[in-house]
Coordinates of C-alpha atoms in Angstrom, one line a residue:
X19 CA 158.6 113.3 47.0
X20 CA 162.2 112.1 45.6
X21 CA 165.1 113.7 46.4
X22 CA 168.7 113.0 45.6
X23 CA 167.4 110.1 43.4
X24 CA 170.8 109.3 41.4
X25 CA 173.4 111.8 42.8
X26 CA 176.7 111.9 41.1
X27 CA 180.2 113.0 41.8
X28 CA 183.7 114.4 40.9
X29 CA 184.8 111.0 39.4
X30 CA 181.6 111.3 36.7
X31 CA 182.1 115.4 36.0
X32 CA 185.6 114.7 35.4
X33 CA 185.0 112.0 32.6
X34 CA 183.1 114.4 30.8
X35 CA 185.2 117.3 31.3
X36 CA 188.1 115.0 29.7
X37 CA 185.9 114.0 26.9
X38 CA 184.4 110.5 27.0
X39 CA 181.7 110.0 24.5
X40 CA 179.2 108.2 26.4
X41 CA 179.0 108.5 30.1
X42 CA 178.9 105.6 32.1
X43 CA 178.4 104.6 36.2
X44 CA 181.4 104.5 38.0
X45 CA 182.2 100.5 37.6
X46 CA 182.4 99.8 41.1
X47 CA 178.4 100.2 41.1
X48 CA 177.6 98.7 37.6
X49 CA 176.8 95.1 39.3
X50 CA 175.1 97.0 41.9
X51 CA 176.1 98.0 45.9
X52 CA 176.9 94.8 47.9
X53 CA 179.1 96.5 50.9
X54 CA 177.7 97.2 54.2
X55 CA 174.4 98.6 54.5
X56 CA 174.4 101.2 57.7
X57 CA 171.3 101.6 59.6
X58 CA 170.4 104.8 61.9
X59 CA 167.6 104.9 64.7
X60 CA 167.1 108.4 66.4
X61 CA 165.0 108.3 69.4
X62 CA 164.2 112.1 69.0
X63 CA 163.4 114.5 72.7
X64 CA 165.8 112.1 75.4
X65 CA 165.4 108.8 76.6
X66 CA 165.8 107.2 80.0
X67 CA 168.5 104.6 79.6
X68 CA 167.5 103.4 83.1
X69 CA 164.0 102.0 81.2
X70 CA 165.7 99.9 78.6
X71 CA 169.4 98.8 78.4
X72 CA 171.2 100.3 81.4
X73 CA 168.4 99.6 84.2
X74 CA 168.4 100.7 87.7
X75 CA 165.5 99.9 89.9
X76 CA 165.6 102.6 92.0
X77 CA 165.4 105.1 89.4
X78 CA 161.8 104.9 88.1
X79 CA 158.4 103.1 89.6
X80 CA 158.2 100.2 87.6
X81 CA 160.5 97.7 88.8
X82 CA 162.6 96.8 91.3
X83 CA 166.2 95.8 91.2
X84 CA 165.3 92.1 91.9
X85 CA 162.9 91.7 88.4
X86 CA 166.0 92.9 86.2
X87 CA 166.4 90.3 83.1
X88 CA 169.8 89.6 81.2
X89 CA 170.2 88.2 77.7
X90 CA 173.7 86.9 78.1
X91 CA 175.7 89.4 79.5
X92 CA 173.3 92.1 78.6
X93 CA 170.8 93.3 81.5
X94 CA 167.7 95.1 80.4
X95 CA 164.4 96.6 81.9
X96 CA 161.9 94.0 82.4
X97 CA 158.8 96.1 80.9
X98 CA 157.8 94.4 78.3
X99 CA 157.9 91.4 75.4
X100 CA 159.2 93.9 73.0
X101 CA 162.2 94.5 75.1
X102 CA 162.3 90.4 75.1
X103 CA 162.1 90.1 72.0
X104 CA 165.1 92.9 71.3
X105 CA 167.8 91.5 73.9
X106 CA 167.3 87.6 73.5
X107 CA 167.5 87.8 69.5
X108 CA 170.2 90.8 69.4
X109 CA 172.0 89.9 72.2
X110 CA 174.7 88.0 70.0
X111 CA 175.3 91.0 67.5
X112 CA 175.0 93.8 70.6
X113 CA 177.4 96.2 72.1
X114 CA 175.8 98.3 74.8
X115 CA 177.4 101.8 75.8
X116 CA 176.7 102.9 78.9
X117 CA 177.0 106.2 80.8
X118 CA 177.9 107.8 77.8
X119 CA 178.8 111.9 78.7
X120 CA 177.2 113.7 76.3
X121 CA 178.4 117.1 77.6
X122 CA 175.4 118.8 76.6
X123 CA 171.5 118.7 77.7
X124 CA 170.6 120.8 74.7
X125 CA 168.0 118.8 72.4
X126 CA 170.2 120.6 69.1
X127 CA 173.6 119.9 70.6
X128 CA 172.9 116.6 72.5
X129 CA 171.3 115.1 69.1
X130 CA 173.8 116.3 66.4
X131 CA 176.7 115.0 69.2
X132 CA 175.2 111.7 69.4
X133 CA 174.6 111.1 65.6
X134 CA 177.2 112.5 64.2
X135 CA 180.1 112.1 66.8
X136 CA 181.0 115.6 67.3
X137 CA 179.2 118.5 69.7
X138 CA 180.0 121.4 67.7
X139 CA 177.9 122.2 64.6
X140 CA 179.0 121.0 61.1
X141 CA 179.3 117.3 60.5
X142 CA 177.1 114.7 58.7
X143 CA 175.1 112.4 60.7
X144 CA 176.8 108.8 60.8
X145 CA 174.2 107.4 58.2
X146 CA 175.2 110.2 55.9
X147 CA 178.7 110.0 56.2
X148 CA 178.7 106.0 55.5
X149 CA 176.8 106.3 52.5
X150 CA 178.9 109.2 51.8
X151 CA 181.8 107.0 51.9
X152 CA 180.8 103.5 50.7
X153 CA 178.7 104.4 47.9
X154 CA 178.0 107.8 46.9
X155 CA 177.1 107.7 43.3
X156 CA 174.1 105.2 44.0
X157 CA 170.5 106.4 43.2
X158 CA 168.9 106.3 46.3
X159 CA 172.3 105.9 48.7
X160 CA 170.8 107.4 51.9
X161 CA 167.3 107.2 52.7
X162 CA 166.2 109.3 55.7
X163 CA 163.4 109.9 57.6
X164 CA 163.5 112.3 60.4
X165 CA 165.8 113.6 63.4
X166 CA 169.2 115.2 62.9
X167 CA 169.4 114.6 59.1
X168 CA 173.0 116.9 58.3
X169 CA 174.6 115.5 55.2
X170 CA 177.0 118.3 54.9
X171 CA 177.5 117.7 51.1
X172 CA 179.0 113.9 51.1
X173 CA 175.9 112.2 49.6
X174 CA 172.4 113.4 48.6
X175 CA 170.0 112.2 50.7
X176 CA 166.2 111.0 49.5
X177 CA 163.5 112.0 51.7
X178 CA 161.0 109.6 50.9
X179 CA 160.0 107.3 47.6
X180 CA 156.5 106.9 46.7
X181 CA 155.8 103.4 46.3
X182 CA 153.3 104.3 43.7
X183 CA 155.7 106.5 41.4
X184 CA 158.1 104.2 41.6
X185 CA 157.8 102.5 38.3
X186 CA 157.3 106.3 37.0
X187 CA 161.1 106.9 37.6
X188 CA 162.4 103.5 36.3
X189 CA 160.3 103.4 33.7
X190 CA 160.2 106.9 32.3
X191 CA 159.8 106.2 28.6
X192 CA 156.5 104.2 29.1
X193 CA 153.3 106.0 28.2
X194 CA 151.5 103.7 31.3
X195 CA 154.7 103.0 33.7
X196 CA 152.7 100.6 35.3
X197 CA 152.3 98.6 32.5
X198 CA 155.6 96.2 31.5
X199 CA 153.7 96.1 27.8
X200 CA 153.2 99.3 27.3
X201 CA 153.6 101.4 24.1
X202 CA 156.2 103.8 24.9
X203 CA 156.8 107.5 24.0
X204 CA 159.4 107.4 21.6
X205 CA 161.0 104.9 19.4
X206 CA 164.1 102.9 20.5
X207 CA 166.0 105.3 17.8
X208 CA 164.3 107.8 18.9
X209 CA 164.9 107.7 22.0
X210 CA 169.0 106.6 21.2
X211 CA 169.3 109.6 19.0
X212 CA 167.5 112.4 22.1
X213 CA 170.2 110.4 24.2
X214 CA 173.3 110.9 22.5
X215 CA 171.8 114.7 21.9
X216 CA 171.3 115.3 25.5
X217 CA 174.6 114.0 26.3
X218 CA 176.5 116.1 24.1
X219 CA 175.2 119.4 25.2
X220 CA 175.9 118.4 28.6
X221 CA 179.7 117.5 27.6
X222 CA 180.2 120.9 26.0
X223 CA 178.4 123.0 29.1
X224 CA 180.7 120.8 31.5
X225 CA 183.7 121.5 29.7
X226 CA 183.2 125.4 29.3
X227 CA 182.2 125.8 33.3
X228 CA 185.0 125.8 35.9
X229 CA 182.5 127.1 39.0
X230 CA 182.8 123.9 41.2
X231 CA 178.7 124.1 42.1
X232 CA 177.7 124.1 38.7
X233 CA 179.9 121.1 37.2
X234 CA 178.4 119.0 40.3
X235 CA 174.7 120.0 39.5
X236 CA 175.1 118.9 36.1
X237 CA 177.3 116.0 37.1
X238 CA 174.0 115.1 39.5
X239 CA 171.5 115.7 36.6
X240 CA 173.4 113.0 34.2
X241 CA 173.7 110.2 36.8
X242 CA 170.2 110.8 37.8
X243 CA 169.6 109.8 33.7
X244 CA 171.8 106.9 33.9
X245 CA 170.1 105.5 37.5
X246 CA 166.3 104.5 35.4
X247 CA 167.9 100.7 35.0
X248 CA 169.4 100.6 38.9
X249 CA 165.9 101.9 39.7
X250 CA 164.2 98.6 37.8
X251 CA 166.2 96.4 40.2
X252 CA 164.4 97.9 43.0
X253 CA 161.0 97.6 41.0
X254 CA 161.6 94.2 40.8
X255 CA 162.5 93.5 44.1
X256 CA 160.1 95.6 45.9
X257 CA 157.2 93.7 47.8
X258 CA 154.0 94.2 48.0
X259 CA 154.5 96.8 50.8
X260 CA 152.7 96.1 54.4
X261 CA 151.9 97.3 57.7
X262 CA 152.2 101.1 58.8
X263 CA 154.3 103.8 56.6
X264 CA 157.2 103.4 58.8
X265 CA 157.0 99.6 58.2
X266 CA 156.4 100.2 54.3
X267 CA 159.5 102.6 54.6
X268 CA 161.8 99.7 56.0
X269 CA 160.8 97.4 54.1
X270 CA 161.9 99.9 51.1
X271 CA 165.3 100.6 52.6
X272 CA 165.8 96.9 52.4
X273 CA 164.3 96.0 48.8
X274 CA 166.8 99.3 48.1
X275 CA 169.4 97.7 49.6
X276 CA 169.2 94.3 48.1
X277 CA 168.7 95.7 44.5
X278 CA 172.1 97.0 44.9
X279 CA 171.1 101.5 45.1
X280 CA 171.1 101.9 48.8
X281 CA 173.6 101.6 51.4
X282 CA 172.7 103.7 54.6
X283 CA 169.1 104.5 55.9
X284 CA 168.1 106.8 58.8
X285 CA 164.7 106.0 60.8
X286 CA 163.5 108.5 64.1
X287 CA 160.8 108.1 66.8
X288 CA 160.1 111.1 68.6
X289 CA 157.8 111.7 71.9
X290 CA 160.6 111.1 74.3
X291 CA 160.7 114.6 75.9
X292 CA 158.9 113.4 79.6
X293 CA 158.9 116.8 81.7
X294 CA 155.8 115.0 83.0
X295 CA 154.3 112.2 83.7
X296 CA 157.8 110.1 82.9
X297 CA 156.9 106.6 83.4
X298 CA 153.8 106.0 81.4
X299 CA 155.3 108.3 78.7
X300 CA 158.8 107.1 78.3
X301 CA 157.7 103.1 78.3
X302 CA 155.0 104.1 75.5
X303 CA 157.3 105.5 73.6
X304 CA 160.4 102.8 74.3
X305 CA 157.8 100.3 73.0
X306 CA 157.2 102.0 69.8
X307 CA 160.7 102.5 69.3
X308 CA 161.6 98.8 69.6
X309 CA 158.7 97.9 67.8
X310 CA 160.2 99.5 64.6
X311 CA 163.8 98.4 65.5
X312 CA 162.3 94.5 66.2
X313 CA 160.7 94.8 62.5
X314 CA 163.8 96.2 60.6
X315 CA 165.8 93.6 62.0
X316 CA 163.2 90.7 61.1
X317 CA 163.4 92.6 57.8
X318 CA 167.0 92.1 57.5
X319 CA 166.8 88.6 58.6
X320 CA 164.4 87.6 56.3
X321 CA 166.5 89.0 53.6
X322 CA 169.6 87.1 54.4
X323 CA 171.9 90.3 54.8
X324 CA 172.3 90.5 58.6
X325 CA 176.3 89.9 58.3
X326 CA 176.3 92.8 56.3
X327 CA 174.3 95.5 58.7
X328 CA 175.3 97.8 61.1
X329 CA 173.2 99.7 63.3
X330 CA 173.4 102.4 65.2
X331 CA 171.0 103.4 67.9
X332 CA 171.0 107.0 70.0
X333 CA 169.0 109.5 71.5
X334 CA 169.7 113.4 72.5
X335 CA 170.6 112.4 76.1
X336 CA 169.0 110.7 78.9
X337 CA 166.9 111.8 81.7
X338 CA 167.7 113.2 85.7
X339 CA 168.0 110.5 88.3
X340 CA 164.9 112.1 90.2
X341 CA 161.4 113.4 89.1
X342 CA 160.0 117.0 88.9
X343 CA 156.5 118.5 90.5
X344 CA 154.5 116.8 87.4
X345 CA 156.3 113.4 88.0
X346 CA 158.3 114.1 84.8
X347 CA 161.9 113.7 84.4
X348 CA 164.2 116.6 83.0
X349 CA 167.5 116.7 80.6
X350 CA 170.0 115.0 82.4
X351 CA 173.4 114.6 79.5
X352 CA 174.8 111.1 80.6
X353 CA 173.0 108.3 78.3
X354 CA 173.5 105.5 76.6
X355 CA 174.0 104.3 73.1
X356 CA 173.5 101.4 71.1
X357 CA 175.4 99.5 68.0
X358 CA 173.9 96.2 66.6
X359 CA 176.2 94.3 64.4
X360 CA 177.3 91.0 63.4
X361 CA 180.6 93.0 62.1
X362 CA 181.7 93.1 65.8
X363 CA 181.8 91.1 69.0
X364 CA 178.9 90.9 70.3
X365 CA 177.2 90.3 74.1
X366 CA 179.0 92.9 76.0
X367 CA 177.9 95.8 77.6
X368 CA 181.2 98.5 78.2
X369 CA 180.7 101.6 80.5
X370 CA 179.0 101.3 83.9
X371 CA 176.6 104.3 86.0
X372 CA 176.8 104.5 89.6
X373 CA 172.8 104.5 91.4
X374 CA 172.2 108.5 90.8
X375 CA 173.4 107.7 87.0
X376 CA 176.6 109.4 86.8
X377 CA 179.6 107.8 84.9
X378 CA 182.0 105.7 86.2
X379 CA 185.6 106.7 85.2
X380 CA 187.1 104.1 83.0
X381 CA 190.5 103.0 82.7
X382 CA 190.7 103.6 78.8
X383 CA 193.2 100.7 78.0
X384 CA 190.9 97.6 79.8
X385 CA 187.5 99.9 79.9
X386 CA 186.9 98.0 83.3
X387 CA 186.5 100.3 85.9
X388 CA 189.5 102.6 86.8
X389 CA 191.0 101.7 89.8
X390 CA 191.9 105.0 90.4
X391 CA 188.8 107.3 89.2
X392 CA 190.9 110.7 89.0
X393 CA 192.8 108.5 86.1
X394 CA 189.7 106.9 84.4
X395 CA 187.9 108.7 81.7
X396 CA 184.6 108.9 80.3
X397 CA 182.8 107.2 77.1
X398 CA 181.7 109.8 74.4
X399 CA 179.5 109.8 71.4
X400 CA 183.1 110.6 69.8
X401 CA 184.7 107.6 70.5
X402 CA 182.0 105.3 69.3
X403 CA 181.8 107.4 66.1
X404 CA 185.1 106.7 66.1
X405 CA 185.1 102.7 66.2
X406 CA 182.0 102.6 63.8
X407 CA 184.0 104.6 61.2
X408 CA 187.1 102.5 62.2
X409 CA 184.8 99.2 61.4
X410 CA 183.3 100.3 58.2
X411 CA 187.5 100.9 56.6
X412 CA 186.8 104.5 57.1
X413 CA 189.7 105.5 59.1
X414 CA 192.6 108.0 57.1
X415 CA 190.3 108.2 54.6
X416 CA 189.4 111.4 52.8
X417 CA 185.9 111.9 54.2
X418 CA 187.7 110.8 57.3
X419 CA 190.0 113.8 57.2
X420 CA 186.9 116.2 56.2
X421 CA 185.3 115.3 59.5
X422 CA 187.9 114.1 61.8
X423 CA 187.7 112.8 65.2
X424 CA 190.5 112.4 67.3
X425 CA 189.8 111.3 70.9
X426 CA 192.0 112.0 73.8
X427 CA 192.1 108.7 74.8
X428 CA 191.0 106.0 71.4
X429 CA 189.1 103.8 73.4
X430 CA 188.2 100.1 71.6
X431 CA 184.7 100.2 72.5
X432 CA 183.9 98.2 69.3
X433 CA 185.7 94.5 68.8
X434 CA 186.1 93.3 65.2
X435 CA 184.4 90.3 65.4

């Protein structure tokens, strides 16, 4: 069902509280959201970097060092066309993290580290804090679907939409929603008069209550009532959905996105726990995972909006160098992460494992490898939490200060482009 459909804020409580006759949308979003639109993939149970963008031939039976392929500067796994087809038309818009210490080889800890940039317990998940940031107020700001999905209060996140009750919610007053010439419940007076009625009681109740929880549930209940016309842009924009759910839910986040009421989405794939039979299991599973990241990024192309996405892509951690008795591989907490943006430079991969998959220090200024390793440091889901939040004019801020992150050593993992 729909959840957080039209979530307010202080800005909207406050302009009742001091007495405004009619409430309106915060003007920033009256033309509708055009900033960036930040885009989460959660490969849910542990990948093995070493089978897609940080391969090692002597780490898994099906290839050897010799069939590794590069898209620029960019080695990947040669397994299989959709890793082609990933590389070759990302390559331009990718940043590869590599050997990325995520300190933990807890599924919980090792997930919530990697999407939301800190170990401990507590803090939104990057899609959550974007849209927490960039656009709160919008009706359908965050869409999620699955993995570590902690908003920690900055936006209201929606579940799910029905494609089929869609025009039900935009279109509440029409006795057959479905219908653009339908008779409707009410008369346009009517309908003004139950309006200004409604509005009023929830002035006075907002102006008698000073317990903070209950002036933001009614502040959420009156933008929900005001989001019915952002709603109709995304009626009228939405195609005729194809292909799987998870397809039908991109393209949604998209049409969402372009009718100007959604700025962050969250997608997962799970299935990537491989205690046994590793190989089979893990490439399976890759190739359902870039399957759906191959088709939001046609998605986005096809739109037109590419300059304007950013993507982060993660798992929990990665997998041990060597296999177990069932020719599985177990928790092993050095990974690698992902971010796919035309917002910064592109075709470089920064952070290098040695042949058992083990970090390489880093010298933190050059991130080349540190001449001396007892001086070098390690890449963590911090610091690239740190340079997405940094690209998206997040830094200082005041949801910045709510969840901070301050790394030892502020590596520039992510170049401006």
């Amino acid at each position: 069902g729909v959840c957080g459909v039209a979530v307010g804020g202080p800005a909207l409580a406050r302009a009742f509280v001091e007495g405004f006759d009619t409430p309106e949308p915060d003007p920033q979003y009256a033309e509708g959201y055009e900033g960036p639109l930040f885009i989460q993939v959660q490969a849910t149970g542990g990948w093995e970097p070493t089978m897609l963008c940080d391969p090692h031939g002597n780490l898994n039976g099906l290839y050897g060092d010799g069939d590794i392929l590069t898209a620029g500067n960019i080695p990947y796994a040669p397994i299989g066309p959709e890793w082609d087809t990933f590389f070759t038309t990302n390559q331009n818009r990718l940043t590869v993290l590599n050997g990325v210490d995520i300190q933990s080889n807890n599924h919980d800890a090792g997930r919530r580290h990697m999407a939301s940039g800190r170990l401990g317990e507590g803090y939104p998940m990057m899609a959550a804090l974007a849209a927490g940031f960039n656009a709160p107020h919008l009706p359908i700001s965050l869409l999620t679907f699955g993995g570590y999905e902690m908003t920690s209060g900055v936006v209201a996140p929606t579940r799910d939409i029905d494609r089929n009750r869609l025009a039900g919610i935009s279109y509440p007053e029409r006795i057959n929603p479905d219908d653009a010439g339908s008779a409707t419940w009410h008369s346009r007076t009517t309908d003004g008069i139950v309006n200004l009625a409604r509005n009023a009681r929830t002035e006075a109740m907002l102006a008698n209550t000073r317990l903070p929880k209950r002036a933001a549930s009614l502040d959420t209940l009156m933008t929900s009532r005001l989001g019915s016309d952002q709603l109709k842009r995304l009626e009228e924009l939405l195609p005729a959905l194809a292909g799987n759910g998870e397809e039908q839910r991109v393209q949604l986040a998209v049409a969402a996105y372009r009718a100007g009421i959604c700025s962050a989405a969250n997608f997962s794939r799970g299935g990537f726990d491989t205690h046994g039979n590793h190989d089979a299991n893990q490439s399976g599973r890759l190739r359902e995972l870039l399957t759906l990241i191959n088709f939001i990024w046609q998605t986005v192309d096809d739109a037109g909006i590419s300059d304007r996405v950013i993507m982060l892509v993660t798992s929990d951690f990665g997998r041990t160098p060597n296999y177990n008795g069932n020719m599985g591989k177990d928790h092993w907490p050095i990974s690698s992460m992902m971010v796919v943006t035309e917002m910064a430079q592109g075709n470089r991969v920064v952070g290098v494992t040695d042949e058992g998959h083990r970090p390489i220090p880093l010298d933190p200024n050059t991130l080349e490898v540190a001449a001396n390793p007892d001086d070098g440091k390690r890449i963590t889901p911090e610091h690239v939490h740190r340079n997405i939040r940094d690209l998206l004019g997040m830094r200082d801020t005041e949801v910045d200060r709510m969840f901070p992150l301050n790394p030892t050593d502020d590596m520039q993992v992510l170049i401006p482009a």
